[in-house]
PDB file of C-alpha atoms in Angstrom:
ATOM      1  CA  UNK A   1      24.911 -10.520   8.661  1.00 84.00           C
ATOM      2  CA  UNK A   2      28.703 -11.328   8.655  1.00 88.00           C
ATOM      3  CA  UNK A   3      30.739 -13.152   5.856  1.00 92.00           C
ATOM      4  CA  UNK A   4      34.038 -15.478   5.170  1.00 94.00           C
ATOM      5  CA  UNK A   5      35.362 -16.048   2.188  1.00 95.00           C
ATOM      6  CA  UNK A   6      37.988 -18.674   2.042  1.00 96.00           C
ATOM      7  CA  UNK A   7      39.010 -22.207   2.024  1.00 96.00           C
ATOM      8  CA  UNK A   8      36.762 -24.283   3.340  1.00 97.00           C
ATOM      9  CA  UNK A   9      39.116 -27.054   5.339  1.00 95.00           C
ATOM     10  CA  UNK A  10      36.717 -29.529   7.093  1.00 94.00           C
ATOM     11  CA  UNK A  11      32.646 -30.330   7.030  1.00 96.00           C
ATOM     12  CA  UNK A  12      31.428 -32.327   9.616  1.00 93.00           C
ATOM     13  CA  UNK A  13      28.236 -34.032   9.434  1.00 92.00           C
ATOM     14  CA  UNK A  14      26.553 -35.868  12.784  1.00 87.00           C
ATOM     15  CA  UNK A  15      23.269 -37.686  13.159  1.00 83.00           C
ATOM     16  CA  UNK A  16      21.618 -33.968  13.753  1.00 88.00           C
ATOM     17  CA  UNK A  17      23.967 -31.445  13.216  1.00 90.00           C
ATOM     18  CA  UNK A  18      26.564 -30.075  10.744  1.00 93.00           C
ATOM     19  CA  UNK A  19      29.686 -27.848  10.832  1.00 93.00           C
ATOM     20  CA  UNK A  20      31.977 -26.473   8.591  1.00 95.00           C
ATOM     21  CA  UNK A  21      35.629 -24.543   9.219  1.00 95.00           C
ATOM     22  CA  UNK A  22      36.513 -22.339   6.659  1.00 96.00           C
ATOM     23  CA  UNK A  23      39.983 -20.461   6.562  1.00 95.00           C
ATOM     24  CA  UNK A  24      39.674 -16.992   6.174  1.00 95.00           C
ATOM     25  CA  UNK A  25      41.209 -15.697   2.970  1.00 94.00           C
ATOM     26  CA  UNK A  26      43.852 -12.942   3.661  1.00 92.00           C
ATOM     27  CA  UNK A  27      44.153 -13.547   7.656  1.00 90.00           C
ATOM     28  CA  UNK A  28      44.315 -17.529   7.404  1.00 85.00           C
ATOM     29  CA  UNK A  29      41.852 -17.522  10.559  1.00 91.00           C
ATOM     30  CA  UNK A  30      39.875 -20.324  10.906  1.00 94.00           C
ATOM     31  CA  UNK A  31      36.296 -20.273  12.136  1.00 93.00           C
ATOM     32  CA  UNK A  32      33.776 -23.111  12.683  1.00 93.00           C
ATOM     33  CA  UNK A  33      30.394 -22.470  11.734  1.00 93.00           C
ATOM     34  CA  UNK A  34      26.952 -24.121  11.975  1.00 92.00           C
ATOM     35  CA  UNK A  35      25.175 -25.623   8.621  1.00 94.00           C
ATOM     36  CA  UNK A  36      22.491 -26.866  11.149  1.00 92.00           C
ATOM     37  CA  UNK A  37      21.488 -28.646  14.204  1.00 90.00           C
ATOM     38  CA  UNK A  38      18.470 -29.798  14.783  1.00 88.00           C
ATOM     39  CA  UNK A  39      16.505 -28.879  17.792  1.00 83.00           C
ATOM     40  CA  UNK A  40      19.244 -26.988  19.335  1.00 83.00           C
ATOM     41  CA  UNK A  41      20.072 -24.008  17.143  1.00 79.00           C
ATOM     42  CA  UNK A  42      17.777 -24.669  14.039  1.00 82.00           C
ATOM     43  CA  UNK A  43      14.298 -26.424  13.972  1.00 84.00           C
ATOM     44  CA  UNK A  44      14.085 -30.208  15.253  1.00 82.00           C
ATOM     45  CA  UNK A  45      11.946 -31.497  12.435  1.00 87.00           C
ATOM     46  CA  UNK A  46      12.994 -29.410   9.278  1.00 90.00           C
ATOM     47  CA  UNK A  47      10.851 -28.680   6.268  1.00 93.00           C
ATOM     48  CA  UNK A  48      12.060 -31.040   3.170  1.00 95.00           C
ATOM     49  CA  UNK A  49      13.122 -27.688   1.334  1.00 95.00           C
ATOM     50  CA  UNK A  50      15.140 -26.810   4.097  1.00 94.00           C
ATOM     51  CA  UNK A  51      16.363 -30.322   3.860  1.00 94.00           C
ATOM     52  CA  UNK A  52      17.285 -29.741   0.364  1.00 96.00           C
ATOM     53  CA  UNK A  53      18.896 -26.647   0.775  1.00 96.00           C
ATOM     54  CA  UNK A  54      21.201 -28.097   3.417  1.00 95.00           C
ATOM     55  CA  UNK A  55      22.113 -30.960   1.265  1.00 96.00           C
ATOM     56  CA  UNK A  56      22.914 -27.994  -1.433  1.00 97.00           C
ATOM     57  CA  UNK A  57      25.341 -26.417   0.865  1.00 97.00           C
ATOM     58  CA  UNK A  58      27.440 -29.719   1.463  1.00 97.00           C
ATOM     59  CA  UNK A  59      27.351 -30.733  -2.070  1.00 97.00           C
ATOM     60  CA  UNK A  60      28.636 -26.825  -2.539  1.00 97.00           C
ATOM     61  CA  UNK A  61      31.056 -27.079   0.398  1.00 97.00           C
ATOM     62  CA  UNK A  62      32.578 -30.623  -1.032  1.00 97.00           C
ATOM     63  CA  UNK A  63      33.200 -29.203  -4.370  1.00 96.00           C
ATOM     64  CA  UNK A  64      35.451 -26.292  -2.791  1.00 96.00           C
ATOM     65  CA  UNK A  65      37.408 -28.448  -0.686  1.00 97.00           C
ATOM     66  CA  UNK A  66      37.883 -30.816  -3.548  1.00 97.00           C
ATOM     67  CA  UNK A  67      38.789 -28.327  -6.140  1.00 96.00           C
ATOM     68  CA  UNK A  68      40.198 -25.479  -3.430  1.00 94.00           C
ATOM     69  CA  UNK A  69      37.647 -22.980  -4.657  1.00 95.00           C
ATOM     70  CA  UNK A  70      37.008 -20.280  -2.601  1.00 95.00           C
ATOM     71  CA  UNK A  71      33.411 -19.609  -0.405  1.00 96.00           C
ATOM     72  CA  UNK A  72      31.693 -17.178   0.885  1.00 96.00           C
ATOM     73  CA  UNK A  73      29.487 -18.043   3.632  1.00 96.00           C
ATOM     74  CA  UNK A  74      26.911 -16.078   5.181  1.00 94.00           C
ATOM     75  CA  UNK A  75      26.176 -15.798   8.565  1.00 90.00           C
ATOM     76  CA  UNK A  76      24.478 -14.451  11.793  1.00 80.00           C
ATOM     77  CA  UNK A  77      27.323 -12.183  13.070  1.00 73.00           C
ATOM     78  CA  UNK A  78      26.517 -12.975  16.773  1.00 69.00           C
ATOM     79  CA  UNK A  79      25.734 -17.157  16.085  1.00 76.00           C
ATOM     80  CA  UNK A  80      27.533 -17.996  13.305  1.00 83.00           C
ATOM     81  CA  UNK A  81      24.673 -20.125  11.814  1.00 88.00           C
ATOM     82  CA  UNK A  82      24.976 -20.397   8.204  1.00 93.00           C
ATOM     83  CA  UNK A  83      22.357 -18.561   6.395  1.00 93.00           C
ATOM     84  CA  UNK A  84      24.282 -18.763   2.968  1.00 94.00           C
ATOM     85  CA  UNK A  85      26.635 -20.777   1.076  1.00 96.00           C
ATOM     86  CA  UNK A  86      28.294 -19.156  -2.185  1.00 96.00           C
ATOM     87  CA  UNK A  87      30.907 -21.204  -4.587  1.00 93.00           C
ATOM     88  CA  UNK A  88      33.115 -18.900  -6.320  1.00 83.00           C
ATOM     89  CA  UNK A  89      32.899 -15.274  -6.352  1.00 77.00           C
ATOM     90  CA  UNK A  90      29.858 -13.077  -8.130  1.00 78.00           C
TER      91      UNK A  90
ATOM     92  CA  UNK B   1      12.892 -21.152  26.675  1.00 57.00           C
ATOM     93  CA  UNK B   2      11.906 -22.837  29.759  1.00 64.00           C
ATOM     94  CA  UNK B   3      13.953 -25.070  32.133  1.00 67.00           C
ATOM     95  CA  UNK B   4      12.279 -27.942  30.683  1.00 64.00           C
ATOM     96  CA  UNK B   5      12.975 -26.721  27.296  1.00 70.00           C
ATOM     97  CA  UNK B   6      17.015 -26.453  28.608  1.00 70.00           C
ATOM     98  CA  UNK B   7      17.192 -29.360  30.105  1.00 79.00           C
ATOM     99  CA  UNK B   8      15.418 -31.251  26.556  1.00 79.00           C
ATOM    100  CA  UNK B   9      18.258 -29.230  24.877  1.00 80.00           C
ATOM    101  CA  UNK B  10      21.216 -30.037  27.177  1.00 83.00           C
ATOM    102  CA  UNK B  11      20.399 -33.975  26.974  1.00 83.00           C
ATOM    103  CA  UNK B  12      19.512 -33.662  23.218  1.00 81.00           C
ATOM    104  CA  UNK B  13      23.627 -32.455  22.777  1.00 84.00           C
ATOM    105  CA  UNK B  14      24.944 -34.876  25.032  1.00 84.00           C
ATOM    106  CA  UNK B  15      23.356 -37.538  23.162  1.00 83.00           C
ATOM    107  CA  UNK B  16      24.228 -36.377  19.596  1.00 80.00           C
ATOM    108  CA  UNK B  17      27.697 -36.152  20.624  1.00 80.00           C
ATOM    109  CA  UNK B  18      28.472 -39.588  22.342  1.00 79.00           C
ATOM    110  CA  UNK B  19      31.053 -41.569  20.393  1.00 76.00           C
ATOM    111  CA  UNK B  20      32.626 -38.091  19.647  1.00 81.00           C
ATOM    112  CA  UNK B  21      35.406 -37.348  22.030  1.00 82.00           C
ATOM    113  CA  UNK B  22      36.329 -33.927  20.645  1.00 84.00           C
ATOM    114  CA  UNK B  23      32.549 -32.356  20.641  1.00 87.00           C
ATOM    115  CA  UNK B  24      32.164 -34.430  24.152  1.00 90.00           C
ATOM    116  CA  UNK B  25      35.023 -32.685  25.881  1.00 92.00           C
ATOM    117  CA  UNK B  26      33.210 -29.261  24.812  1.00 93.00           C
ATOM    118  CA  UNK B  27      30.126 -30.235  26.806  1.00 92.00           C
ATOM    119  CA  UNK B  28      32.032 -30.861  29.859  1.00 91.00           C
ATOM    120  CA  UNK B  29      30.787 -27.644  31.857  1.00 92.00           C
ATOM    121  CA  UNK B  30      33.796 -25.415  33.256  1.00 92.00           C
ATOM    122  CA  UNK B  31      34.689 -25.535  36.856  1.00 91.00           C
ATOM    123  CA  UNK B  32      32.488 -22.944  38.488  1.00 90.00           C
ATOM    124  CA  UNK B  33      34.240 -19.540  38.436  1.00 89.00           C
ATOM    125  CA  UNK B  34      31.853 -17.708  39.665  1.00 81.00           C
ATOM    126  CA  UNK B  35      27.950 -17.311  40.523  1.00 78.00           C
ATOM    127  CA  UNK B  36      25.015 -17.243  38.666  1.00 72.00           C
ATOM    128  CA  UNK B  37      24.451 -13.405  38.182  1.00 71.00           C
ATOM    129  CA  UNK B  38      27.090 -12.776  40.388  1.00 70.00           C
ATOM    130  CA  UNK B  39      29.608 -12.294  37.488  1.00 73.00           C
ATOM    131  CA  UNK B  40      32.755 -10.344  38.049  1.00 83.00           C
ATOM    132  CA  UNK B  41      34.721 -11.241  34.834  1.00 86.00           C
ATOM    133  CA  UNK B  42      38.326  -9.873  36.187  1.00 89.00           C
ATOM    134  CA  UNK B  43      38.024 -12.092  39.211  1.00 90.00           C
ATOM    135  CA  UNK B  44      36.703 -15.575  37.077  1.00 91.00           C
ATOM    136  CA  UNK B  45      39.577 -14.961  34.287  1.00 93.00           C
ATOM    137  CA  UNK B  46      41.693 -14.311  37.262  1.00 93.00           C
ATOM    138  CA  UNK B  47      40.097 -17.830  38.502  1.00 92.00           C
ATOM    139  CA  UNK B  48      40.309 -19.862  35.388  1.00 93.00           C
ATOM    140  CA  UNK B  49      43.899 -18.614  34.852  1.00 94.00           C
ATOM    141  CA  UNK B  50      44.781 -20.072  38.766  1.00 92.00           C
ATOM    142  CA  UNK B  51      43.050 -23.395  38.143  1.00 91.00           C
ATOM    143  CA  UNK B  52      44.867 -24.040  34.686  1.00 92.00           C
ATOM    144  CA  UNK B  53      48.126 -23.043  35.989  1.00 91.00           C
ATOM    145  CA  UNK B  54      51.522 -24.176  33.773  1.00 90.00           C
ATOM    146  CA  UNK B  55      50.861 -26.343  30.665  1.00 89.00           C
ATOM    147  CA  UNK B  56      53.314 -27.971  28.503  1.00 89.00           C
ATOM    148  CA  UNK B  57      52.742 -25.934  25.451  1.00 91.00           C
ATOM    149  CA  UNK B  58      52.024 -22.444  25.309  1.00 93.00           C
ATOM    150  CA  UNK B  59      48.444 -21.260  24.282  1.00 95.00           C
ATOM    151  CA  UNK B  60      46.628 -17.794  24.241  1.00 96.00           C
ATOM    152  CA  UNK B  61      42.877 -18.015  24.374  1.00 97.00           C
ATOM    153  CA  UNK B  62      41.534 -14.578  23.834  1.00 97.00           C
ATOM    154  CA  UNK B  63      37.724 -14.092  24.854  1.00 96.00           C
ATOM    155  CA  UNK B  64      35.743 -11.232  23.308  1.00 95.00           C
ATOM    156  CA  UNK B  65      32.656 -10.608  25.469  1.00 94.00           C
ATOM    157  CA  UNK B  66      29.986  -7.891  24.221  1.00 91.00           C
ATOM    158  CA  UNK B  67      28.023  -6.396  27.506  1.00 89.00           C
ATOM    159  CA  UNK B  68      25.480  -3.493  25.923  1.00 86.00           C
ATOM    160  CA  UNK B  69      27.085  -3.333  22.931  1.00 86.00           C
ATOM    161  CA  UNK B  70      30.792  -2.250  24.708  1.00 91.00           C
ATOM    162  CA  UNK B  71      33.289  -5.096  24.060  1.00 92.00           C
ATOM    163  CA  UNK B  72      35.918  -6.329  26.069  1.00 94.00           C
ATOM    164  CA  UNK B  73      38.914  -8.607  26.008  1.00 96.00           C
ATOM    165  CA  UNK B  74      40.683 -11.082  27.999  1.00 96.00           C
ATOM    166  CA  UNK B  75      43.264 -12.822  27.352  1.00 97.00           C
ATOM    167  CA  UNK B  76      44.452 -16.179  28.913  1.00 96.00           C
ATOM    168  CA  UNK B  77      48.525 -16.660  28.096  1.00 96.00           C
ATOM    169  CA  UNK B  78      49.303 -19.702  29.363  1.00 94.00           C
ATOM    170  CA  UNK B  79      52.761 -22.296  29.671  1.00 93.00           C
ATOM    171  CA  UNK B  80      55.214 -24.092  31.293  1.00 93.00           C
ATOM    172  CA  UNK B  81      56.113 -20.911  32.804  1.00 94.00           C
ATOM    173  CA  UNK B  82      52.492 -20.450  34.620  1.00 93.00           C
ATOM    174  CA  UNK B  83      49.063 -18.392  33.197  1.00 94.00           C
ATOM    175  CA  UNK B  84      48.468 -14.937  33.469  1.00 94.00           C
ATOM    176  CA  UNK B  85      45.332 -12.777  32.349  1.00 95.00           C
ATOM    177  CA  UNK B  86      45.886  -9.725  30.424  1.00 95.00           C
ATOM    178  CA  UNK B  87      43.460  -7.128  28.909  1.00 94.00           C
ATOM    179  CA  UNK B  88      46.098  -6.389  26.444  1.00 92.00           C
ATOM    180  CA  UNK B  89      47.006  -9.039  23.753  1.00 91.00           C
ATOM    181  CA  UNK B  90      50.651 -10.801  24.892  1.00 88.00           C
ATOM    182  CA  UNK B  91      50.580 -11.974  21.494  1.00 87.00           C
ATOM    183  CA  UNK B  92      48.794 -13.681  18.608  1.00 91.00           C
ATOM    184  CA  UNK B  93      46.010 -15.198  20.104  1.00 94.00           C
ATOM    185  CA  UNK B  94      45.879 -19.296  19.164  1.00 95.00           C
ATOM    186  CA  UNK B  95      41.898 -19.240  19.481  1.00 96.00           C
ATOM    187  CA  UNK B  96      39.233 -16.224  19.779  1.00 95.00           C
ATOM    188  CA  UNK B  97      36.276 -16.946  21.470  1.00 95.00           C
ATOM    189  CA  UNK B  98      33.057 -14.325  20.614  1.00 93.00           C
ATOM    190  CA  UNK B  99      30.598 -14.139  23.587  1.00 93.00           C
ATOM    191  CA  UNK B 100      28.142 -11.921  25.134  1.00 92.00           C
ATOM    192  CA  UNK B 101      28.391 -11.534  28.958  1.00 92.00           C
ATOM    193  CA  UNK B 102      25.155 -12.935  29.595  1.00 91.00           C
ATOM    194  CA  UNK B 103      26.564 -16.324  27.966  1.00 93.00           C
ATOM    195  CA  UNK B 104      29.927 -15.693  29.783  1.00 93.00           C
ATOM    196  CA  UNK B 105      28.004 -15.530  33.415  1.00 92.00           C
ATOM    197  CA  UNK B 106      26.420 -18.953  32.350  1.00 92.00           C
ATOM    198  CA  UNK B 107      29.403 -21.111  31.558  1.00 94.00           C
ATOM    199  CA  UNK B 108      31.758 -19.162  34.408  1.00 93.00           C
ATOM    200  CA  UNK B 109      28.694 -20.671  36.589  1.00 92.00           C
ATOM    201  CA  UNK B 110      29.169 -24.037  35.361  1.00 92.00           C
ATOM    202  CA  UNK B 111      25.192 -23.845  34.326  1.00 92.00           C
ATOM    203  CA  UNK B 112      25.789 -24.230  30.611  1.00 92.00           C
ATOM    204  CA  UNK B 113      28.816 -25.935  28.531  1.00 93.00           C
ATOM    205  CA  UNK B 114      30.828 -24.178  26.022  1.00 94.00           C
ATOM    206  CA  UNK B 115      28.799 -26.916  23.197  1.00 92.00           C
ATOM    207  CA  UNK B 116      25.940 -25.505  24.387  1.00 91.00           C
ATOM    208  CA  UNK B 117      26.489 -22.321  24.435  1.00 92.00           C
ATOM    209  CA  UNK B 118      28.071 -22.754  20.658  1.00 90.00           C
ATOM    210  CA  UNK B 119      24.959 -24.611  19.617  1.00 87.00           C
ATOM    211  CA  UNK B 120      22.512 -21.972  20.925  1.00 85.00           C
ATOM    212  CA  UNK B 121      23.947 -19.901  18.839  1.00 85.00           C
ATOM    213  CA  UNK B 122      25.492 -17.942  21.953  1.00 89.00           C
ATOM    214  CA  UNK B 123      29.541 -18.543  20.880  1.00 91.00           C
ATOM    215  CA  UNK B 124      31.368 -18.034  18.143  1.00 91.00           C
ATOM    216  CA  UNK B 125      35.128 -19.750  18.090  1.00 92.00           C
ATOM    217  CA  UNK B 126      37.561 -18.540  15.273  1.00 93.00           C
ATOM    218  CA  UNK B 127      41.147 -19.921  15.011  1.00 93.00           C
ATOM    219  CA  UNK B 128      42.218 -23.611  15.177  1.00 91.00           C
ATOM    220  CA  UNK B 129      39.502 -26.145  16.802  1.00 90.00           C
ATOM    221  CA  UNK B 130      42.379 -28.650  17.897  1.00 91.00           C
ATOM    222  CA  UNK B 131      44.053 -25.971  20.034  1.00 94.00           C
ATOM    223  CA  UNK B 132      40.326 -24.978  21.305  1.00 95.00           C
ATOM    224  CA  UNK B 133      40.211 -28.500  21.901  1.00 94.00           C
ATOM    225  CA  UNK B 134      43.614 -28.909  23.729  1.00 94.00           C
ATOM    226  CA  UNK B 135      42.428 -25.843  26.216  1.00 95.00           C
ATOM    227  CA  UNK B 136      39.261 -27.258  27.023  1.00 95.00           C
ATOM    228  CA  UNK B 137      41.043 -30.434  28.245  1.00 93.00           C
ATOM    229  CA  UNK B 138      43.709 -28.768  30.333  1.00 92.00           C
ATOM    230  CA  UNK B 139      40.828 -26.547  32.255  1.00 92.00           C
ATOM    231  CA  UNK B 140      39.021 -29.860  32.730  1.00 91.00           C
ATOM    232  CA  UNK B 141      42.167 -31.711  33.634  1.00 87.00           C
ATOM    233  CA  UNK B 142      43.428 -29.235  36.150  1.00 86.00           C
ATOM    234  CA  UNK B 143      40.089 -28.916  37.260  1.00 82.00           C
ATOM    235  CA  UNK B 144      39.465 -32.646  37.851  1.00 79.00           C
ATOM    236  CA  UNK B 145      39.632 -33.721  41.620  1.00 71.00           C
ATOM    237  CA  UNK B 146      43.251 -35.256  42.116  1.00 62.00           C
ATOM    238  CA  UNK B 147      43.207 -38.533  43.261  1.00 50.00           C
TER     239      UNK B 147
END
């Protein structure tokens, strides 16, 4: 499992699918990641939890932007699907 | 997954991202480069760095591709000047683009597009999405049959 922690600079929401870009603290790198799409990288009909947690992770991700907070997102090193969304730091 | 099961997939992306020009242009498969299984990744860099020739503005695309656990790089420099292939970074890279060579074999085929490959959870893109964006276009452009 891989992580970012920065500035999270766009979230993009579609009829199925969701991304995020995040700009790496430190390096400034940007990287794109998945929140979810349905029947292509995560499950075509959803559970309503899973629902809920995705709606969790935007609500998370528009607070940062809005307030420049930093994330840390988790992630499958090789996919970069989001398995984790963090505001602030532990 | 099946073929039926790819091809369900493949139309399922193409309709979610109609009426999106920048996630459309990322489904547009690459020119082939090379064939299915038949993947020498020198000669289709080598290729894709002939058929984008010189663009306007300089960009430096560097591919990462895993095969067994031993990464490698490529990197495609291009500009008005021409584009060249080096293993060897000719600077910083605009856009890095994470792939395994299985993944690699299927776009350089033309069989799957960098979207899906991305939404398979196959690709991973760091650096700036517009200049991603911008090199996807030229290969397609300079790809596109002139009229």
């Amino acid at each position: 499992m891989a992580t970012i922690t920065g500035t999270v600079r766009c979230v993009r929401i579609g009829d199925e699918f969701a991304f995020t870009t995040v700009r790496e603290q430190g390096t400034n790198t940007q990287e794109t990641l998945k929140l979810w799409w349905d029947g292509v990288s995560t499950s075509a009909n959803p559970a309503a939890h899973t629902r809920i947690v995705q709606s969790d992770w935007v609500s998370l991700l528009r607070q940062a932007m809005a307030n420049n907070i930093l994330v840390t997102i988790s992630y499958d090193n090789n996919n970069a699907v989001v398995a984790f969304v963090q505001l602030g730091q532990l | 997954m099946d073929d039926h099961d790819k091809t369900e997939v493949t139309a399922r992306i193409a309709r979610q991202v109609e009426g999106s020009p920048l996630l459309a242009d990322f489904h547009i498969p690459f020119p082939k480069l090379a064939d299915v299984g038949q993947l020498n990744s020198d000669a289709a860099f080598t290729r894709l760095s002939e058929v984008l020739g010189a663009v306007q503005e300089p960009l430096t695309v560097h591919f990462r591709i895993t095969d067994e656990g031993i990464g490698q790089s490529w990197f495609i420099d291009s500009g008005p000047e021409g584009c060249r292939v080096t293993k060897d970074a000719p600077r910083q890279s605009d856009v890095e683009v994470i792939l395994d060579a299985e993944t690699w074999n299927l776009i350089a085929s033309g069989t799957i597009s960098p979207l899906e490959a991305f939404g398979r959870g196959q690709l991973r893109i760091r650096g700036d999405i517009n200049l991603a964006h911008r090199f996807v276009q030229q290969v397609h452009r300079a790809s596109a049959p002139h009229s």
